[in-house]
Amino acid sequence: MQEILTGRGDTIVAIATAQGVGAIAVIRVSGANAIDIVNKIFPSKDLHLQKSHTLHVGFLKENDEVIDEVVISLFKNPNSYTGEDVIEISCHASPFIQQKIIDSIISKGARLAFAGEFTQRAFLNGKMDLTQAEAVADIIAADSKAAQQTALKQLRGGFSNDLKQLREELINFAALIELELDFSEEDVEFADRKKFEKLITTLKSKILDLINSFRLGNVIKNGVSVAIIGKPNAGKSTLLNALLNEERAIVSSIAGTTRDTIEETLNINGVLFRLIDTAGIREHTSDAIEKIGVEKSLEKMRGANIVVYLFDVNEMSDEDIHLQKELFEKENIKYILVGNKIDELNEDDLNKKFIAQNILFISAKEKEKIDSLKQKLYASVIDNSINTENTIVTNARHHAALKKIEESLDDIEAGMRNQLTGDLLSIDIRRALHYLGEITGQVEVDRDILGTIFGKFCIGK
Amino acid sequence: MQEILTGRGDTIVAIATAQGVGAIAVIRVSGANAIDIVNKIFPSKDLHLQKSHTLHVGFLKENDEVIDEVVISLFKNPNSYTGEDVIEISCHASPFIQQKIIDSIISKGARLAFAGEFTQRAFLNGKMDLTQAEAVADIIAADSKAAQQTALKQLRGGFSNDLKQLREELINFAALIELELDFSEEDVEFADRKKFEKLITTLKSKILDLINSFRLGNVIKNGVSVAIIGKPNAGKSTLLNALLNEERAIVSSIAGTTRDTIEETLNINGVLFRLIDTAGIREHTSDAIEKIGVEKSLEKMRGANIVVYLFDVNEMSDEDIHLQKELFEKENIKYILVGNKIDELNEDDLNKKFIAQNILFISAKEKEKIDSLKQKLYASVIDNSINTENTIVTNARHHAALKKIEESLDDIEAGMRNQLTGDLLSIDIRRALHYLGEITGQVEVDRDILGTIFGKFCIGK
């Protein structure tokens, strides 16, 4: 099946770097004929005679016409990303030249790679397991330290090792139980049921930890969406600027490149917070809530992981805030109450006015307590009991498989309580093993699943 | 001066690949401390002990925290792009990771490179002359075969060699003439005036060839702007699609990447034609000319290198076309007359209707004679007498310097006619030599000029 799926044997080519204004671009070639093919357009040297992991400068030529002066990186199988012969060509970053090189490599016998096909080959050639392959896509998409660290840990095999260990223990028991089946007339029990029960309990607790880590994992990978809500003159725009200004300083050293995407996100202790609908705030249109009506505004708040409700301490009464709180709680919306403009009210009056409502008082204008708000946002999603050093599940596919494993373990437990025979228990154990193996790709994974995993990659990876 | 200009000695870093969605990105480090600096975050190996032109896979780490798994390309001085120690780091293409790597390299003692600073160092370290450095920017910007070939030829030193040869011949004579000055009392003439006259004539003819090639060079580098003009139902939109459709097929193998920019350009025999204001045509608004008024439409036509005047052969009379022609000629506008919808008129009627007007008859709908139109466009700008194998000047700076050289040669010729003495002739010869040297950077080039040249580069080159 894997042969058909990848068409291994053929040589693939793709641009590995982003399109756009840059100095150089990298074109990646992988496959049995990679060296033969590139040799045909790189006349300076016979790359077959060169050592792996070496660099070669020269001209790419087709029909005696120079295409570009390039640097060639040579990786010989099996010591390459895909495990095949891999050549990376650094060329000048003109789209025209990249196109020319791709065209001539294709004309010499390669074909365009599908999205993720290089990493898929790395998986199929045993260079990495499935969770590691998935981590590659996550690393590329990582936009915060937490996301990058979690993905890197997964790439380095942290998650796989946890699972492999659990799987091995289960396999040992499965083997013993299946052995009983061969001796079924004799009514022996090779597998110690007490010990097995204990193993299942331990397994289940570990699987549950992983399942629970997914909430955090999801937050780490996709960021936390935050809606800043409040009446027209509450100071939303000022707060937004106060929150974002410091962030900008951090990203300023890559000039202007990623500004557009970073602009409306906030990195707090390495976790990414996405400020939703900030365009509306920036435009200084009068209050969004009033304009779009209650139902729409509720929809917007429900769409956010957390709502920052900002109000002017001079304008709102304790009762107003109380009503607002009730609304949030009725609607099951996670919220933070933030009283703004404390610079315009003295502290005594403030303390008398708002009683025991768990409000964070700030001055957006004076940038007072902005840091406290950030810490509050962080604390609202990151449960301190979760140790970020542990393995964290960030992938929905893994999460789904873990849920299946949990089900199977439940069935095994029920079966044991009902004193099911070994052959019936064995079915549930095999099911648990299957899903454990599916996560890392140790069992043969459905073609559609592989397609889904690698289809999400960009071309060239 | 050069020391101050570049601050050589310090180590510079920049992202060399484009920003955006990609699999990998490349970060370039160059300078005396490049290896020391990268060693600090690449613990797997001491790069000092590795050979030049080798590749090294490992983790980048800062304070024991993994930043990314990367591939390092090592180029030791002087065998590198800049002539200094150069390290290129291939990392995963997450903007976050790129930022982290840049930050930690800066924290270890490098600084962000200015635009073009890598190539500027290559120039200052004698790895290339100025015209070659300029060719690097041209190659990156090349969007047609002709532009790429011309820039590549310049990168390989074609243009410089032509100039160096001319300059050497002139220097020989200058030396002889200046020698005369030392013996001025003796009234000798070491330099043979007849021979010198001949040399100046040859030089001037070569310089004029180069100056004249600039018109073509400019077209090759910047493309030819074409305006398609005509009444509302002349079929402009259909023609545009017929012209562009074939082009699309050619670019389709790089999926969707450069579509936006290529969409409205046309590559004919390797020369780029830019179809201006095609948005107006695409929007099917009624005729642009009628809407915007005569003065505006004339402005638009004057803005184009060439105007394609499209008309419906069924709607227009020979007299209409004649009047249109007169307008173009009065306004000194370069035009091609194209009669459309010949599929709706029989050939006899067509030939009777339009007499000797030099009209190209097509059917945009049936895609008939579209190729003839392309060839006509090509022929309208590429003078067959110009051999594209010759050196072609594409750079406005070179063109300006060549004009100065021409002036100096004129002055030398006039001086010789007026029997000027050697010391006066020598001034004009030195002026010609100065401008010849300025093109390649053989004479010390003004700091502002260098700033202008390299400021146009992107960061990372």
mmCIF file with all atom_site columns, C-alpha atoms in Angstrom, chain B residues 187-317:
data_model
loop_
_atom_site.group_PDB
_atom_site.id
_atom_site.type_symbol
_atom_site.label_atom_id
_atom_site.label_alt_id
_atom_site.label_comp_id
_atom_site.label_asym_id
_atom_site.label_entity_id
_atom_site.label_seq_id
_atom_site.pdbx_PDB_ins_code
_atom_site.Cartn_x
_atom_site.Cartn_y
_atom_site.Cartn_z
_atom_site.occupancy
_atom_site.B_iso_or_equiv
_atom_site.pdbx_formal_charge
_atom_site.auth_seq_id
_atom_site.auth_comp_id
_atom_site.auth_asym_id
_atom_site.auth_atom_id
_atom_site.pdbx_PDB_model_num
ATOM 1   C CA . ASP B 1 187 ? 58.536  69.247 -27.468 1.00 0.00 ? 187 ASP B CA 1
ATOM 2   C CA . VAL B 1 188 ? 58.458  65.499 -28.107 1.00 0.00 ? 188 VAL B CA 1
ATOM 3   C CA . GLU B 1 189 ? 55.366  63.468 -28.827 1.00 0.00 ? 189 GLU B CA 1
ATOM 4   C CA . PHE B 1 190 ? 55.568  59.949 -27.413 1.00 0.00 ? 190 PHE B CA 1
ATOM 5   C CA . ALA B 1 191 ? 51.945  59.332 -28.187 1.00 0.00 ? 191 ALA B CA 1
ATOM 6   C CA . ASP B 1 192 ? 51.217  58.886 -31.843 1.00 0.00 ? 192 ASP B CA 1
ATOM 7   C CA . ARG B 1 193 ? 48.405  61.380 -32.505 1.00 0.00 ? 193 ARG B CA 1
ATOM 8   C CA . LYS B 1 194 ? 47.136  59.526 -35.565 1.00 0.00 ? 194 LYS B CA 1
ATOM 9   C CA . LYS B 1 195 ? 46.914  56.267 -33.698 1.00 0.00 ? 195 LYS B CA 1
ATOM 10  C CA . PHE B 1 196 ? 45.284  58.032 -30.774 1.00 0.00 ? 196 PHE B CA 1
ATOM 11  C CA . GLU B 1 197 ? 42.675  59.615 -33.019 1.00 0.00 ? 197 GLU B CA 1
ATOM 12  C CA . LYS B 1 198 ? 41.837  56.194 -34.384 1.00 0.00 ? 198 LYS B CA 1
ATOM 13  C CA . LEU B 1 199 ? 41.580  54.749 -30.904 1.00 0.00 ? 199 LEU B CA 1
ATOM 14  C CA . ILE B 1 200 ? 39.188  57.499 -29.816 1.00 0.00 ? 200 ILE B CA 1
ATOM 15  C CA . THR B 1 201 ? 37.001  56.856 -32.877 1.00 0.00 ? 201 THR B CA 1
ATOM 16  C CA . THR B 1 202 ? 36.870  53.134 -32.126 1.00 0.00 ? 202 THR B CA 1
ATOM 17  C CA . LEU B 1 203 ? 36.172  53.804 -28.474 1.00 0.00 ? 203 LEU B CA 1
ATOM 18  C CA . LYS B 1 204 ? 33.393  56.205 -29.289 1.00 0.00 ? 204 LYS B CA 1
ATOM 19  C CA . SER B 1 205 ? 31.740  53.801 -31.646 1.00 0.00 ? 205 SER B CA 1
ATOM 20  C CA . LYS B 1 206 ? 31.816  51.082 -28.971 1.00 0.00 ? 206 LYS B CA 1
ATOM 21  C CA . ILE B 1 207 ? 30.503  53.434 -26.301 1.00 0.00 ? 207 ILE B CA 1
ATOM 22  C CA . LEU B 1 208 ? 27.719  54.546 -28.643 1.00 0.00 ? 208 LEU B CA 1
ATOM 23  C CA . ASP B 1 209 ? 26.762  50.904 -29.274 1.00 0.00 ? 209 ASP B CA 1
ATOM 24  C CA . LEU B 1 210 ? 26.472  50.409 -25.530 1.00 0.00 ? 210 LEU B CA 1
ATOM 25  C CA . ILE B 1 211 ? 24.472  53.618 -25.096 1.00 0.00 ? 211 ILE B CA 1
ATOM 26  C CA . ASN B 1 212 ? 22.116  52.583 -27.881 1.00 0.00 ? 212 ASN B CA 1
ATOM 27  C CA . SER B 1 213 ? 21.675  49.137 -26.391 1.00 0.00 ? 213 SER B CA 1
ATOM 28  C CA . PHE B 1 214 ? 20.153  50.793 -23.343 1.00 0.00 ? 214 PHE B CA 1
ATOM 29  C CA . ARG B 1 215 ? 16.812  51.314 -25.053 1.00 0.00 ? 215 ARG B CA 1
ATOM 30  C CA . LEU B 1 216 ? 16.605  47.560 -25.600 1.00 0.00 ? 216 LEU B CA 1
ATOM 31  C CA . GLY B 1 217 ? 18.166  46.912 -22.206 1.00 0.00 ? 217 GLY B CA 1
ATOM 32  C CA . ASN B 1 218 ? 15.550  49.011 -20.520 1.00 0.00 ? 218 ASN B CA 1
ATOM 33  C CA . VAL B 1 219 ? 12.816  47.148 -22.364 1.00 0.00 ? 219 VAL B CA 1
ATOM 34  C CA . ILE B 1 220 ? 14.351  43.824 -21.373 1.00 0.00 ? 220 ILE B CA 1
ATOM 35  C CA . LYS B 1 221 ? 14.738  44.801 -17.761 1.00 0.00 ? 221 LYS B CA 1
ATOM 36  C CA . ASN B 1 222 ? 11.504  46.668 -17.188 1.00 0.00 ? 222 ASN B CA 1
ATOM 37  C CA . GLY B 1 223 ? 9.277   45.179 -19.838 1.00 0.00 ? 223 GLY B CA 1
ATOM 38  C CA . VAL B 1 224 ? 7.242   46.889 -22.541 1.00 0.00 ? 224 VAL B CA 1
ATOM 39  C CA . SER B 1 225 ? 4.032   48.594 -21.474 1.00 0.00 ? 225 SER B CA 1
ATOM 40  C CA . VAL B 1 226 ? 1.103   47.913 -23.766 1.00 0.00 ? 226 VAL B CA 1
ATOM 41  C CA . ALA B 1 227 ? -2.304  49.620 -23.669 1.00 0.00 ? 227 ALA B CA 1
ATOM 42  C CA . ILE B 1 228 ? -5.225  47.872 -25.348 1.00 0.00 ? 228 ILE B CA 1
ATOM 43  C CA . ILE B 1 229 ? -7.593  50.607 -26.496 1.00 0.00 ? 229 ILE B CA 1
ATOM 44  C CA . GLY B 1 230 ? -10.895 50.440 -28.354 1.00 0.00 ? 230 GLY B CA 1
ATOM 45  C CA . LYS B 1 231 ? -14.631 51.093 -28.266 1.00 0.00 ? 231 LYS B CA 1
ATOM 46  C CA . PRO B 1 232 ? -16.896 49.214 -25.823 1.00 0.00 ? 232 PRO B CA 1
ATOM 47  C CA . ASN B 1 233 ? -17.754 46.253 -28.026 1.00 0.00 ? 233 ASN B CA 1
ATOM 48  C CA . ALA B 1 234 ? -14.491 45.929 -29.882 1.00 0.00 ? 234 ALA B CA 1
ATOM 49  C CA . GLY B 1 235 ? -13.682 42.748 -27.891 1.00 0.00 ? 235 GLY B CA 1
ATOM 50  C CA . LYS B 1 236 ? -10.892 43.995 -25.638 1.00 0.00 ? 236 LYS B CA 1
ATOM 51  C CA . SER B 1 237 ? -11.755 41.637 -22.822 1.00 0.00 ? 237 SER B CA 1
ATOM 52  C CA . THR B 1 238 ? -11.833 38.630 -25.167 1.00 0.00 ? 238 THR B CA 1
ATOM 53  C CA . LEU B 1 239 ? -8.508  39.656 -26.673 1.00 0.00 ? 239 LEU B CA 1
ATOM 54  C CA . LEU B 1 240 ? -6.978  40.050 -23.233 1.00 0.00 ? 240 LEU B CA 1
ATOM 55  C CA . ASN B 1 241 ? -8.052  36.540 -22.303 1.00 0.00 ? 241 ASN B CA 1
ATOM 56  C CA . ALA B 1 242 ? -6.810  35.131 -25.592 1.00 0.00 ? 242 ALA B CA 1
ATOM 57  C CA . LEU B 1 243 ? -3.440  36.781 -25.028 1.00 0.00 ? 243 LEU B CA 1
ATOM 58  C CA . LEU B 1 244 ? -3.177  35.696 -21.408 1.00 0.00 ? 244 LEU B CA 1
ATOM 59  C CA . ASN B 1 245 ? -4.623  32.190 -21.572 1.00 0.00 ? 245 ASN B CA 1
ATOM 60  C CA . GLU B 1 246 ? -1.627  30.618 -23.210 1.00 0.00 ? 246 GLU B CA 1
ATOM 61  C CA . GLU B 1 247 ? 0.679   32.388 -20.841 1.00 0.00 ? 247 GLU B CA 1
ATOM 62  C CA . ARG B 1 248 ? -1.133  30.904 -17.872 1.00 0.00 ? 248 ARG B CA 1
ATOM 63  C CA . ALA B 1 249 ? -0.470  27.387 -19.039 1.00 0.00 ? 249 ALA B CA 1
ATOM 64  C CA . ILE B 1 250 ? 3.235   28.128 -18.951 1.00 0.00 ? 250 ILE B CA 1
ATOM 65  C CA . VAL B 1 251 ? 3.272   29.361 -15.400 1.00 0.00 ? 251 VAL B CA 1
ATOM 66  C CA . SER B 1 252 ? 0.902   26.794 -13.981 1.00 0.00 ? 252 SER B CA 1
ATOM 67  C CA . SER B 1 253 ? 3.556   24.484 -12.627 1.00 0.00 ? 253 SER B CA 1
ATOM 68  C CA . ILE B 1 254 ? 4.324   26.752 -9.682  1.00 0.00 ? 254 ILE B CA 1
ATOM 69  C CA . ALA B 1 255 ? 0.945   26.443 -8.098  1.00 0.00 ? 255 ALA B CA 1
ATOM 70  C CA . GLY B 1 256 ? -0.733  29.770 -7.542  1.00 0.00 ? 256 GLY B CA 1
ATOM 71  C CA . THR B 1 257 ? 2.359   31.436 -6.215  1.00 0.00 ? 257 THR B CA 1
ATOM 72  C CA . THR B 1 258 ? 3.116   34.237 -8.586  1.00 0.00 ? 258 THR B CA 1
ATOM 73  C CA . ARG B 1 259 ? -0.222  34.300 -10.359 1.00 0.00 ? 259 ARG B CA 1
ATOM 74  C CA . ASP B 1 260 ? -1.119  37.750 -9.113  1.00 0.00 ? 260 ASP B CA 1
ATOM 75  C CA . THR B 1 261 ? 1.863   39.457 -10.626 1.00 0.00 ? 261 THR B CA 1
ATOM 76  C CA . ILE B 1 262 ? 2.131   37.378 -13.782 1.00 0.00 ? 262 ILE B CA 1
ATOM 77  C CA . GLU B 1 263 ? -1.552  37.591 -14.580 1.00 0.00 ? 263 GLU B CA 1
ATOM 78  C CA . GLU B 1 264 ? -1.360  40.842 -16.438 1.00 0.00 ? 264 GLU B CA 1
ATOM 79  C CA . THR B 1 265 ? 1.951   40.340 -18.185 1.00 0.00 ? 265 THR B CA 1
ATOM 80  C CA . LEU B 1 266 ? 2.781   38.555 -21.364 1.00 0.00 ? 266 LEU B CA 1
ATOM 81  C CA . ASN B 1 267 ? 6.036   36.886 -22.251 1.00 0.00 ? 267 ASN B CA 1
ATOM 82  C CA . ILE B 1 268 ? 6.787   37.012 -25.965 1.00 0.00 ? 268 ILE B CA 1
ATOM 83  C CA . ASN B 1 269 ? 10.015  35.346 -27.113 1.00 0.00 ? 269 ASN B CA 1
ATOM 84  C CA . GLY B 1 270 ? 11.437  35.941 -23.665 1.00 0.00 ? 270 GLY B CA 1
ATOM 85  C CA . VAL B 1 271 ? 10.600  39.650 -23.517 1.00 0.00 ? 271 VAL B CA 1
ATOM 86  C CA . LEU B 1 272 ? 8.092   40.843 -20.965 1.00 0.00 ? 272 LEU B CA 1
ATOM 87  C CA . PHE B 1 273 ? 5.085   42.896 -22.051 1.00 0.00 ? 273 PHE B CA 1
ATOM 88  C CA . ARG B 1 274 ? 3.094   44.600 -19.327 1.00 0.00 ? 274 ARG B CA 1
ATOM 89  C CA . LEU B 1 275 ? -0.576  45.056 -20.181 1.00 0.00 ? 275 LEU B CA 1
ATOM 90  C CA . ILE B 1 276 ? -1.495  48.312 -18.464 1.00 0.00 ? 276 ILE B CA 1
ATOM 91  C CA . ASP B 1 277 ? -4.871  49.134 -16.985 1.00 0.00 ? 277 ASP B CA 1
ATOM 92  C CA . THR B 1 278 ? -6.206  45.671 -17.715 1.00 0.00 ? 278 THR B CA 1
ATOM 93  C CA . ALA B 1 279 ? -8.289  45.918 -14.559 1.00 0.00 ? 279 ALA B CA 1
ATOM 94  C CA . GLY B 1 280 ? -10.451 48.454 -16.401 1.00 0.00 ? 280 GLY B CA 1
ATOM 95  C CA . ILE B 1 281 ? -10.860 46.033 -19.287 1.00 0.00 ? 281 ILE B CA 1
ATOM 96  C CA . ARG B 1 282 ? -11.628 43.090 -17.032 1.00 0.00 ? 282 ARG B CA 1
ATOM 97  C CA . GLU B 1 283 ? -14.326 44.962 -15.189 1.00 0.00 ? 283 GLU B CA 1
ATOM 98  C CA . HIS B 1 284 ? -16.296 45.246 -18.404 1.00 0.00 ? 284 HIS B CA 1
ATOM 99  C CA . THR B 1 285 ? -17.106 48.829 -17.652 1.00 0.00 ? 285 THR B CA 1
ATOM 100 C CA . SER B 1 286 ? -18.138 50.451 -20.864 1.00 0.00 ? 286 SER B CA 1
ATOM 101 C CA . ASP B 1 287 ? -15.384 51.974 -22.900 1.00 0.00 ? 287 ASP B CA 1
ATOM 102 C CA . ALA B 1 288 ? -12.681 53.572 -20.848 1.00 0.00 ? 288 ALA B CA 1
ATOM 103 C CA . ILE B 1 289 ? -11.880 56.155 -23.503 1.00 0.00 ? 289 ILE B CA 1
ATOM 104 C CA . GLU B 1 290 ? -15.426 57.448 -23.677 1.00 0.00 ? 290 GLU B CA 1
ATOM 105 C CA . LYS B 1 291 ? -15.729 57.580 -19.940 1.00 0.00 ? 291 LYS B CA 1
ATOM 106 C CA . ILE B 1 292 ? -12.534 59.296 -19.046 1.00 0.00 ? 292 ILE B CA 1
ATOM 107 C CA . GLY B 1 293 ? -12.521 61.799 -21.884 1.00 0.00 ? 293 GLY B CA 1
ATOM 108 C CA . VAL B 1 294 ? -10.083 62.441 -24.697 1.00 0.00 ? 294 VAL B CA 1
ATOM 109 C CA . GLU B 1 295 ? -7.325  64.136 -22.676 1.00 0.00 ? 295 GLU B CA 1
ATOM 110 C CA . LYS B 1 296 ? -7.201  61.358 -20.096 1.00 0.00 ? 296 LYS B CA 1
ATOM 111 C CA . SER B 1 297 ? -7.208  58.648 -22.727 1.00 0.00 ? 297 SER B CA 1
ATOM 112 C CA . LEU B 1 298 ? -4.374  60.352 -24.581 1.00 0.00 ? 298 LEU B CA 1
ATOM 113 C CA . GLU B 1 299 ? -2.441  60.466 -21.317 1.00 0.00 ? 299 GLU B CA 1
ATOM 114 C CA . LYS B 1 300 ? -2.938  56.767 -20.889 1.00 0.00 ? 300 LYS B CA 1
ATOM 115 C CA . MET B 1 301 ? -1.784  56.069 -24.433 1.00 0.00 ? 301 MET B CA 1
ATOM 116 C CA . ARG B 1 302 ? 1.280   58.266 -24.003 1.00 0.00 ? 302 ARG B CA 1
ATOM 117 C CA . GLY B 1 303 ? 2.104   56.326 -20.839 1.00 0.00 ? 303 GLY B CA 1
ATOM 118 C CA . ALA B 1 304 ? 2.394   53.118 -22.839 1.00 0.00 ? 304 ALA B CA 1
ATOM 119 C CA . ASN B 1 305 ? 5.361   52.049 -24.946 1.00 0.00 ? 305 ASN B CA 1
ATOM 120 C CA . ILE B 1 306 ? 2.872   50.816 -27.495 1.00 0.00 ? 306 ILE B CA 1
ATOM 121 C CA . VAL B 1 307 ? -0.874  51.049 -28.049 1.00 0.00 ? 307 VAL B CA 1
ATOM 122 C CA . VAL B 1 308 ? -2.948  48.208 -29.490 1.00 0.00 ? 308 VAL B CA 1
ATOM 123 C CA . TYR B 1 309 ? -5.951  49.845 -31.104 1.00 0.00 ? 309 TYR B CA 1
ATOM 124 C CA . LEU B 1 310 ? -8.672  47.201 -31.343 1.00 0.00 ? 310 LEU B CA 1
ATOM 125 C CA . PHE B 1 311 ? -11.814 47.696 -33.419 1.00 0.00 ? 311 PHE B CA 1
ATOM 126 C CA . ASP B 1 312 ? -14.752 45.681 -34.683 1.00 0.00 ? 312 ASP B CA 1
ATOM 127 C CA . VAL B 1 313 ? -14.366 45.288 -38.475 1.00 0.00 ? 313 VAL B CA 1
ATOM 128 C CA . ASN B 1 314 ? -18.157 45.232 -38.778 1.00 0.00 ? 314 ASN B CA 1
ATOM 129 C CA . GLU B 1 315 ? -18.636 48.545 -36.985 1.00 0.00 ? 315 GLU B CA 1
ATOM 130 C CA . MET B 1 316 ? -15.800 50.739 -38.213 1.00 0.00 ? 316 MET B CA 1
ATOM 131 C CA . SER B 1 317 ? -15.200 52.207 -41.662 1.00 0.00 ? 317 SER B CA 1
#
